Coordinates of C-alpha atoms and ligand atoms in Angstrom, one line a residue:
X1 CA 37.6 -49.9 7.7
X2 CA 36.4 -46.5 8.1
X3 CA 35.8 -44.3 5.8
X4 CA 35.2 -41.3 7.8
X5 CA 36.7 -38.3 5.4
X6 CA 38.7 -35.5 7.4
X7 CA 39.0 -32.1 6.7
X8 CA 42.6 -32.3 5.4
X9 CA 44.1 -29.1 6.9
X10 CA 43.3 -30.0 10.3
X11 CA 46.3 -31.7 11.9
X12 CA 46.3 -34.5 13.4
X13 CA 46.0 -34.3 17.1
X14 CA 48.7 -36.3 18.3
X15 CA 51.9 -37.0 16.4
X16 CA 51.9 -41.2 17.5
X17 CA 49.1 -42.6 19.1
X18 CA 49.7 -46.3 20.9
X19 CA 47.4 -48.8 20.7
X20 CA 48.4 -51.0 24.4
X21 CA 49.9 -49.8 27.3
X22 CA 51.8 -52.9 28.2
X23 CA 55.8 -52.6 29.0
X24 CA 56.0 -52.5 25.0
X25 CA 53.6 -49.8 24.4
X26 CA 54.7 -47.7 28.1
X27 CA 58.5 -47.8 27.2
X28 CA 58.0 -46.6 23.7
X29 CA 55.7 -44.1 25.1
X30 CA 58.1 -42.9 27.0
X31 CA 60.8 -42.7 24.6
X32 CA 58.9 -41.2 22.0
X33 CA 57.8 -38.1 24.3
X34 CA 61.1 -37.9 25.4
X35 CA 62.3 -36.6 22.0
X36 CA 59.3 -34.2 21.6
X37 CA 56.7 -35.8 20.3
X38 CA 53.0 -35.4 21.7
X39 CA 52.1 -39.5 22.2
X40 CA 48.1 -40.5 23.5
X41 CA 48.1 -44.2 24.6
X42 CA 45.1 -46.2 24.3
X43 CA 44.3 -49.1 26.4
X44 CA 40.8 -50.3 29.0
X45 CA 43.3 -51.4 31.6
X46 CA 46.9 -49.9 31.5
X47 CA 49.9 -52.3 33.1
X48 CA 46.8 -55.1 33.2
X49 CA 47.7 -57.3 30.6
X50 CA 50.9 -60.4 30.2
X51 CA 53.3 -57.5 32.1
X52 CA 51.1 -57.9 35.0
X53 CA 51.9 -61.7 35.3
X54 CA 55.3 -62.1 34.3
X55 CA 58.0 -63.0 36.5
X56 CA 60.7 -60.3 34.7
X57 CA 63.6 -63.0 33.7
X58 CA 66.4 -60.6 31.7
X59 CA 68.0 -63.9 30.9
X60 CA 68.3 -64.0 27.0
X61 CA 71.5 -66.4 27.6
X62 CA 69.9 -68.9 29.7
X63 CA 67.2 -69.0 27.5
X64 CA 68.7 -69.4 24.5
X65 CA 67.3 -71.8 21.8
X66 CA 68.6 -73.3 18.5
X67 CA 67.5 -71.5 15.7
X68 CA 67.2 -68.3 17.7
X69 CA 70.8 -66.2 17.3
X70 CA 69.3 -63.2 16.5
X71 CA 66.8 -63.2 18.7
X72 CA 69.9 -63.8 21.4
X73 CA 71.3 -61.0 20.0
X74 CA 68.6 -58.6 20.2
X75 CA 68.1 -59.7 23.7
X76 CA 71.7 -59.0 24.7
X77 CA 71.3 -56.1 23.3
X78 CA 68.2 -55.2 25.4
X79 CA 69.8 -56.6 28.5
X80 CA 72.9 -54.8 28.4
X81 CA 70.5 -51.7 28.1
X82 CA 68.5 -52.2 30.7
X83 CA 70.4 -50.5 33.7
X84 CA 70.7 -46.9 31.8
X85 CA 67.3 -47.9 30.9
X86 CA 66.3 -48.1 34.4
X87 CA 68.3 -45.7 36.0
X88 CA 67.0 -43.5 33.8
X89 CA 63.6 -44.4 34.3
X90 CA 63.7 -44.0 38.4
X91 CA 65.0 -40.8 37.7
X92 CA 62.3 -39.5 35.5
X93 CA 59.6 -41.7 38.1
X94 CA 60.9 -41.4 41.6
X95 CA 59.7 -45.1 41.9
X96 CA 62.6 -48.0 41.8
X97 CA 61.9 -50.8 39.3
X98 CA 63.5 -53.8 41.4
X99 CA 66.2 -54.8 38.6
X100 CA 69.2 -56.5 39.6
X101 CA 72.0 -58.6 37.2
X102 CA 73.5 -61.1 39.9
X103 CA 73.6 -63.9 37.2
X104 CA 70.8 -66.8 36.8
X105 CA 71.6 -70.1 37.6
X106 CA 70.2 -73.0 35.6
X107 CA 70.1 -76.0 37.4
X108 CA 69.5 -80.0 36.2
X109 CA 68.0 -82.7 38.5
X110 CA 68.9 -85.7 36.3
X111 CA 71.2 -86.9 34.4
X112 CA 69.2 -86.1 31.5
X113 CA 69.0 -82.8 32.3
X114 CA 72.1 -82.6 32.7
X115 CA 72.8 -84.0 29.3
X116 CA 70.4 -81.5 28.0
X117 CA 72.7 -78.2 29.8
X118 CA 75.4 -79.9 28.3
X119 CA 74.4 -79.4 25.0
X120 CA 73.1 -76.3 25.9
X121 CA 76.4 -74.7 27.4
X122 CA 78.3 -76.0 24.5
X123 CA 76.0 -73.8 21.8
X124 CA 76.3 -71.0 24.2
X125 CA 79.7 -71.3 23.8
X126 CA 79.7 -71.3 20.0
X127 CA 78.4 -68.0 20.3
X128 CA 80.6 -66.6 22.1
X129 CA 78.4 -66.0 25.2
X130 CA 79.7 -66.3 28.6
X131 CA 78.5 -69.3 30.8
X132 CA 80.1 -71.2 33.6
X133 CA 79.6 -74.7 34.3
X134 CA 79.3 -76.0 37.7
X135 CA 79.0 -78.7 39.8
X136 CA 75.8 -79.9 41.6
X137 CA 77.9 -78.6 45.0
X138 CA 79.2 -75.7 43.3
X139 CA 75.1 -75.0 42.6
X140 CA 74.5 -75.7 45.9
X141 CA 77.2 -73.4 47.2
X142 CA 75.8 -70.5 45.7
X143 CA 72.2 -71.5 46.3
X144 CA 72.3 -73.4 49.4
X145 CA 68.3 -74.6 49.8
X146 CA 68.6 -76.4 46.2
X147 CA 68.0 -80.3 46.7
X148 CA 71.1 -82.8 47.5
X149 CA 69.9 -84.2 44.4
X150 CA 70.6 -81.3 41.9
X151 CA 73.0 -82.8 39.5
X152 CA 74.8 -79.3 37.9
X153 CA 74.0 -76.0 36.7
X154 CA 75.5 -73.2 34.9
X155 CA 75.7 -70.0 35.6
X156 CA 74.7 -67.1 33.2
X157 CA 76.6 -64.5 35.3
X158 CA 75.2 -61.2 33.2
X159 CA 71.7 -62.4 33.6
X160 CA 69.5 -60.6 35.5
X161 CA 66.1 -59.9 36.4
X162 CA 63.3 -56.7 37.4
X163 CA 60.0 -56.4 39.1
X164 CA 57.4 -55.9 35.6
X165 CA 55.2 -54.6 38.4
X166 CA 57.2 -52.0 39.7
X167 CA 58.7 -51.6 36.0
X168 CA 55.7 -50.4 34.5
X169 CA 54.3 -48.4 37.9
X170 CA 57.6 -46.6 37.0
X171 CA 56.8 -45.9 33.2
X172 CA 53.0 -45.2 34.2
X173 CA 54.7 -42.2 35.8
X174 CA 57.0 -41.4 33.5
X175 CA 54.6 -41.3 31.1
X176 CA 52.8 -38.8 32.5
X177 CA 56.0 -37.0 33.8
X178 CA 56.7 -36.6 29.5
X179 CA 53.2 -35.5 29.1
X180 CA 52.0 -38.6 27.4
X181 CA 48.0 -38.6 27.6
X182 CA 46.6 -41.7 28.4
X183 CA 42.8 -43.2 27.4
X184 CA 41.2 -45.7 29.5
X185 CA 39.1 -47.4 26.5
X186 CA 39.3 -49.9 24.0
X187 CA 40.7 -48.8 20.8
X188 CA 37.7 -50.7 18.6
X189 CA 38.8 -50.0 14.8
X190 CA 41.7 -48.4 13.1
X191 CA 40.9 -45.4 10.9
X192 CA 42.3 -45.6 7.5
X193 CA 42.0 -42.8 4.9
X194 CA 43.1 -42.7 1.2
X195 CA 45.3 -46.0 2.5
X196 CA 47.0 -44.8 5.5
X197 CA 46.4 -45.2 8.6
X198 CA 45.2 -42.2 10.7
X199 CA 43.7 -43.0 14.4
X200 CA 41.3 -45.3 16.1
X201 CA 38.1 -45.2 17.1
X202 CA 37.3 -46.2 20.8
X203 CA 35.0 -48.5 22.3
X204 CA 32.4 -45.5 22.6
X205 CA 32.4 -44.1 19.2
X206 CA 35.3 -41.2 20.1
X207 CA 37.9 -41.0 17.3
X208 CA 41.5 -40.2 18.1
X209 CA 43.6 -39.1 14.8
X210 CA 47.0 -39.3 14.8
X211 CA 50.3 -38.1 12.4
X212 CA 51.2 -42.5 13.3
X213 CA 49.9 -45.3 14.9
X214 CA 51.4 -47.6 16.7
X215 CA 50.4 -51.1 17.5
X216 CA 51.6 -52.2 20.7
X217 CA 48.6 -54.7 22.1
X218 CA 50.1 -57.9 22.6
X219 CA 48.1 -61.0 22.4
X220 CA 45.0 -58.8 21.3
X221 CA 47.0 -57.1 18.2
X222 CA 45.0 -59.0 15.6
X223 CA 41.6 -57.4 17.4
X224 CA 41.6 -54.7 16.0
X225 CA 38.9 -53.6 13.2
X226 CA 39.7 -52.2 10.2
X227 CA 43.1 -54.1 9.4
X228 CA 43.6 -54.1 6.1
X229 CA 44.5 -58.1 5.4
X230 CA 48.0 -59.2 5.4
X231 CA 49.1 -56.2 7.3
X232 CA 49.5 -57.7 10.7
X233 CA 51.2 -61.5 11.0
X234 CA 48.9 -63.2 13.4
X235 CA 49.6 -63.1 16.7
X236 CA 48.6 -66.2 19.0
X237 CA 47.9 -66.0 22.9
X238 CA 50.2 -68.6 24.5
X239 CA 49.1 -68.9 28.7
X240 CA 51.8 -68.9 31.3
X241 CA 50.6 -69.6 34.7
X242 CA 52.7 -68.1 37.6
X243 CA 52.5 -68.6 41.0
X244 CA 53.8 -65.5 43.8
X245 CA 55.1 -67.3 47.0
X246 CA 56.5 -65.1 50.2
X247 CA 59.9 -66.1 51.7
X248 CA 60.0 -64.6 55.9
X249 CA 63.8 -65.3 55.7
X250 CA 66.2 -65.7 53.0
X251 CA 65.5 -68.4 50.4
X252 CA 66.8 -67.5 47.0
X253 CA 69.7 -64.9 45.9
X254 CA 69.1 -64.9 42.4
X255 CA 67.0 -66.1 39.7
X256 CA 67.2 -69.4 38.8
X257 CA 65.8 -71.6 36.3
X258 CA 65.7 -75.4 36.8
X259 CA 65.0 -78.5 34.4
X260 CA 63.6 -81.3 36.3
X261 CA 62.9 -84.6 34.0
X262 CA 62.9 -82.2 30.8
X263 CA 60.1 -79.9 32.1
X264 CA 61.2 -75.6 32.7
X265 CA 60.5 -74.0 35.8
X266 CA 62.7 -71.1 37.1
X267 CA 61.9 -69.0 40.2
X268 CA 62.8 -65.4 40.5
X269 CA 63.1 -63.6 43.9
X270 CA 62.6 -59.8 45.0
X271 CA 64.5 -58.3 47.7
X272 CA 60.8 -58.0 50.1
X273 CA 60.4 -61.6 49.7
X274 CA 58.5 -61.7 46.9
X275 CA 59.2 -65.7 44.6
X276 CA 57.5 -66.0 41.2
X277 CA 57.1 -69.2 40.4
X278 CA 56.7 -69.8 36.5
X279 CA 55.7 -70.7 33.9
X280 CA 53.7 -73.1 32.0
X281 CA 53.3 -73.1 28.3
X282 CA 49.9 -73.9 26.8
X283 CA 47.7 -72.9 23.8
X284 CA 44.9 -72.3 25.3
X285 CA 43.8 -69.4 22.9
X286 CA 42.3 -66.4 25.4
X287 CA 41.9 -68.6 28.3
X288 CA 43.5 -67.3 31.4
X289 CA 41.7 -69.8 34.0
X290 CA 44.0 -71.1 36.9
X291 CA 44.1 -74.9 37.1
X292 CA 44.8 -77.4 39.6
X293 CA 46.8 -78.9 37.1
X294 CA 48.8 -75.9 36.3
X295 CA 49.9 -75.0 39.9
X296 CA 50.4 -78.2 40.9
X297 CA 52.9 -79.1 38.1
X298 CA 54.9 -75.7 39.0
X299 CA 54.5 -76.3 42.7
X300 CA 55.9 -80.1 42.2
X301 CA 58.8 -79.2 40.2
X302 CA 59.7 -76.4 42.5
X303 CA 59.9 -78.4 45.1
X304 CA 61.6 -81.0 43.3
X305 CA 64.6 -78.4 43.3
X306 CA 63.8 -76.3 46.0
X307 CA 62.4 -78.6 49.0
X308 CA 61.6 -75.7 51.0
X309 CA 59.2 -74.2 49.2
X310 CA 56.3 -75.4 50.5
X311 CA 57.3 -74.0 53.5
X312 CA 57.0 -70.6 51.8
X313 CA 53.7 -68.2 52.1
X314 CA 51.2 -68.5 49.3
X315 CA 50.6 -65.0 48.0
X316 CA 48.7 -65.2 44.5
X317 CA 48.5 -67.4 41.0
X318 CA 47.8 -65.6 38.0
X319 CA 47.6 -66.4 34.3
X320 CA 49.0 -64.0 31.3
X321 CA 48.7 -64.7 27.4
X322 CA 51.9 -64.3 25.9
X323 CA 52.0 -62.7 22.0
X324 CA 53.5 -65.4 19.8
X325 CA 54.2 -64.6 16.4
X326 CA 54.8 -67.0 13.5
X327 CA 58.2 -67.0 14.1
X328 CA 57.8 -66.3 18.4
X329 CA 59.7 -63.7 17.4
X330 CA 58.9 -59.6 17.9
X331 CA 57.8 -57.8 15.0
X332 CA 59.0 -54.2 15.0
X333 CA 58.7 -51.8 12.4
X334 CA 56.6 -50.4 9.7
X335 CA 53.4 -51.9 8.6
X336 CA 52.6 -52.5 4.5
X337 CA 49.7 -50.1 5.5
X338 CA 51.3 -46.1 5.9
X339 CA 50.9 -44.4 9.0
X340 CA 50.5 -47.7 10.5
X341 CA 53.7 -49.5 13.0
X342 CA 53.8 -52.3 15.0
X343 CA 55.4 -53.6 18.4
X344 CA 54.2 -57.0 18.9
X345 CA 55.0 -60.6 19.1
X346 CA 57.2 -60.4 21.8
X347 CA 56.2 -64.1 23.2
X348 CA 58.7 -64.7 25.8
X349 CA 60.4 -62.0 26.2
X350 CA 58.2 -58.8 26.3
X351 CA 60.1 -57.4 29.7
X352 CA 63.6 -58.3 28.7
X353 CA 63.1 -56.8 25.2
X354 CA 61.4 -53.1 26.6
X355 CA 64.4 -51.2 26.2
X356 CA 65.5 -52.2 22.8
X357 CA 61.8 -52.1 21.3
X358 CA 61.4 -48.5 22.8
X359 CA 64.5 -47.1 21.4
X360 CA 64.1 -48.9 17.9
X361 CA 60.6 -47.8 17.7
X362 CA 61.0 -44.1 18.7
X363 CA 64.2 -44.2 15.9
X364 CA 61.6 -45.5 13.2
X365 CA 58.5 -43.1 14.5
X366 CA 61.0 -40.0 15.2
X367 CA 63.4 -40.6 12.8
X368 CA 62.3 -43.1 10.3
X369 CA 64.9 -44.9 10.3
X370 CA 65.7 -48.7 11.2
X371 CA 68.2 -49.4 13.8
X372 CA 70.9 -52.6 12.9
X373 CA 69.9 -54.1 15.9
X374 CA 65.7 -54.4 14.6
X375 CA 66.1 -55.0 11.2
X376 CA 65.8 -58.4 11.6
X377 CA 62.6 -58.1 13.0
X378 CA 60.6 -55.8 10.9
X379 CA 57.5 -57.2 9.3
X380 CA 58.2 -57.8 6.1
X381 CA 60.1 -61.1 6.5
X382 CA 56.4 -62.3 7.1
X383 CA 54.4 -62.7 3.1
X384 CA 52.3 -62.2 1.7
X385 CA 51.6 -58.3 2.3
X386 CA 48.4 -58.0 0.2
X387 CA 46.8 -54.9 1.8
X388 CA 42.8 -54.9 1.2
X389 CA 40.3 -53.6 3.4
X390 CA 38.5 -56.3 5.9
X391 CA 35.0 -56.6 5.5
Ligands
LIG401 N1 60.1 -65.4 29.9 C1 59.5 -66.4 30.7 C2 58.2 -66.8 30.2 O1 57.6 -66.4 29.3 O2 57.6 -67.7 30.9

């Protein structure tokens, strides 16, 4: 922790100062500068880190788990945002984003699978979200290369997806557009003064004080020096392997997710051709090595549902680290330490919950207050929250 003492008339230089300049920390960003507050972001390689990788599913329907209503909830909520979000965005940018909502199909291959959707269409339903079954013909009416062998599906019609590529190109410049300043270094410690937080200090020695911090660095939030104990819930990397593919003619119309003898895949298409393969799941801790084993299980299963992929150009394989909280849920709010806020844990769902993070985040910074939607999330359902200095 630092100790450093401040002359306490001089202001602090920014108002909110962002530690990560992932979707989570660029959206907020954005937000936050948008209702007139001066915002620095801090981060070695801006738009570099799970955003970078991730195929950009808005598909908190088809993804649904038990145990996870609100998180459905805040996820609809984040969907349903995202085309004022983005339309917004290209506007302030002058770059497109590459969203679209035409639905994602989820597709079985056995009977087991099949089973599994099932199960899965009937909880949907409890919750009153929208699904449609369908037929392995009706699948393959709507998606015409998926195998004769493709048992059923359903279809999550307000699903969508977005490029996270293009999405935070677009927010880089918005950003800037807003006046945000952003660092290219590693924020290396937190400042904390008479037990509130009040800057960082970079990777070489610069301090940056601000009025708030916020802590937006995904898998890397626990990094930081100078946490007081207790104050942020860890926050596990979890690696997803991805594989980018190139389709010359059309292949895919929407996004699609299949289960194929109880293993995930989905594959999500652009409109220049562009297929993200994805994911795996593994804890790995910060390992982000391609495998043979890891592309060859997505590669298989894809093909499993799709035969034509391997007829498809290879164009890249990359690995991300998703941030998995306790709960894999986000954590959103303010810290047990003052001046200090965090926007992590977004596991899964970092892209799809952008919007709804950014606006809950500039309502707590700018306002101070917590939106319905977040409170849910904020960090105090996670105990104990002793707050000492680390050593
Ligand atoms: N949201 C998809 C993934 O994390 O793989």
């Amino acid at each position: 922790m630092s100790a450093t003492a401040r002359d306490p008339r001089r202001p602090p230089a920014w108002d909110v100062l962002i530690i990560g300049a992932g979707v989570i920390g660029l959206a907020t960003a954005w937000r936050v500068a948008s209702r007139g507050l001066s915002v620095t972001v801090v981060d070695p390689d801006p738009a570099g880190g799970a955003c970078r990788v991730a195929a950009g599913m808005l598909t908190p329907v088809s993804e649904l788990a038990y145990g996870e209503e609100p998180l459905l909830r805040l996820g609809i909520a984040s969907r349903d945002r995202y085309a004022s979000f983005v339309a917004e965005l290209e506007e302030a940018a002058g770059h497109e984003t590459g969203y679209r909502r035409d639905g994602l199909l989820q597709v079985a291959f056995d009977s087991d699978d099949l089973a599994f959707l099932d199960d899965l269409r009937r909880f949907q339903e409890s919750l009153g979200v929208p699904v449609e079954a369908l037929t392995g013909r009706e699948c393959r009416r709507l998606e015409p290369m998926l195998a004769p062998s493709v048992r059923g599906g359903l279809l999550a019609p307000e699903d969508g997806s977005v490029d996270p590529r293009r999405l935070t190109g677009a927010l880089l410049v918005a950003c800037q557009n807003a006046g945000v300043r952003l660092v290219e270094r590693r924020a290396d410690a937190l400042i904390v003064e008479r037990d509130t937080a009040t800057g960082v200090r970079l990777d070489d020695g610069a301090e940056l004080r601000a009025g708030k911090v916020l802590l937006a660095a995904g898998a890397w939030s626990n990094d930081l020096k100078g946490l007081p104990d207790g104050v942020v819930p860890e926050v596990r990397p979890v690696k997803g392997q991805v594989v980018r593919l190139r389709a010359r003619a059309p292949f895919l119309g929407r996004a699609t997710r299949g289960l194929v003898r109880g293993s995930s895949i989905y594959l999500v298409p652009r409109a220049d051709g562009e297929i993200v393969v994805g994911a795996t799941q593994e804890e790995m801790g910060f390992d982000t090595t391609v495998t043979a084993g890891g592309l060859w299980q997505l590669l298989r299963d894809a093909r499993e549902l799709l035969p034509g992929v391997t007829e498809l150009e290879f164009a890249e394989v990359s690995a991300g680290l998703r941030p998995g909280s306790p709960d894999n849920a986000p954590v959103l709010g303010a810290s047990a330490l003052p001046g200090l806020f965090l926007a992590t844990g977004h596991f899964r769902n970092g892209v799809l919950l952008a919007p709804v993070t950014a606006d809950a985040m500039a309502e707590m910074l700018v306002d101070g207050t917590v939106p319905e939607v977040a409170a849910p999330f904020t960090p105090d359902r996670f105990e104990p929250f002793e707050v000492e200095a680390r050593a």
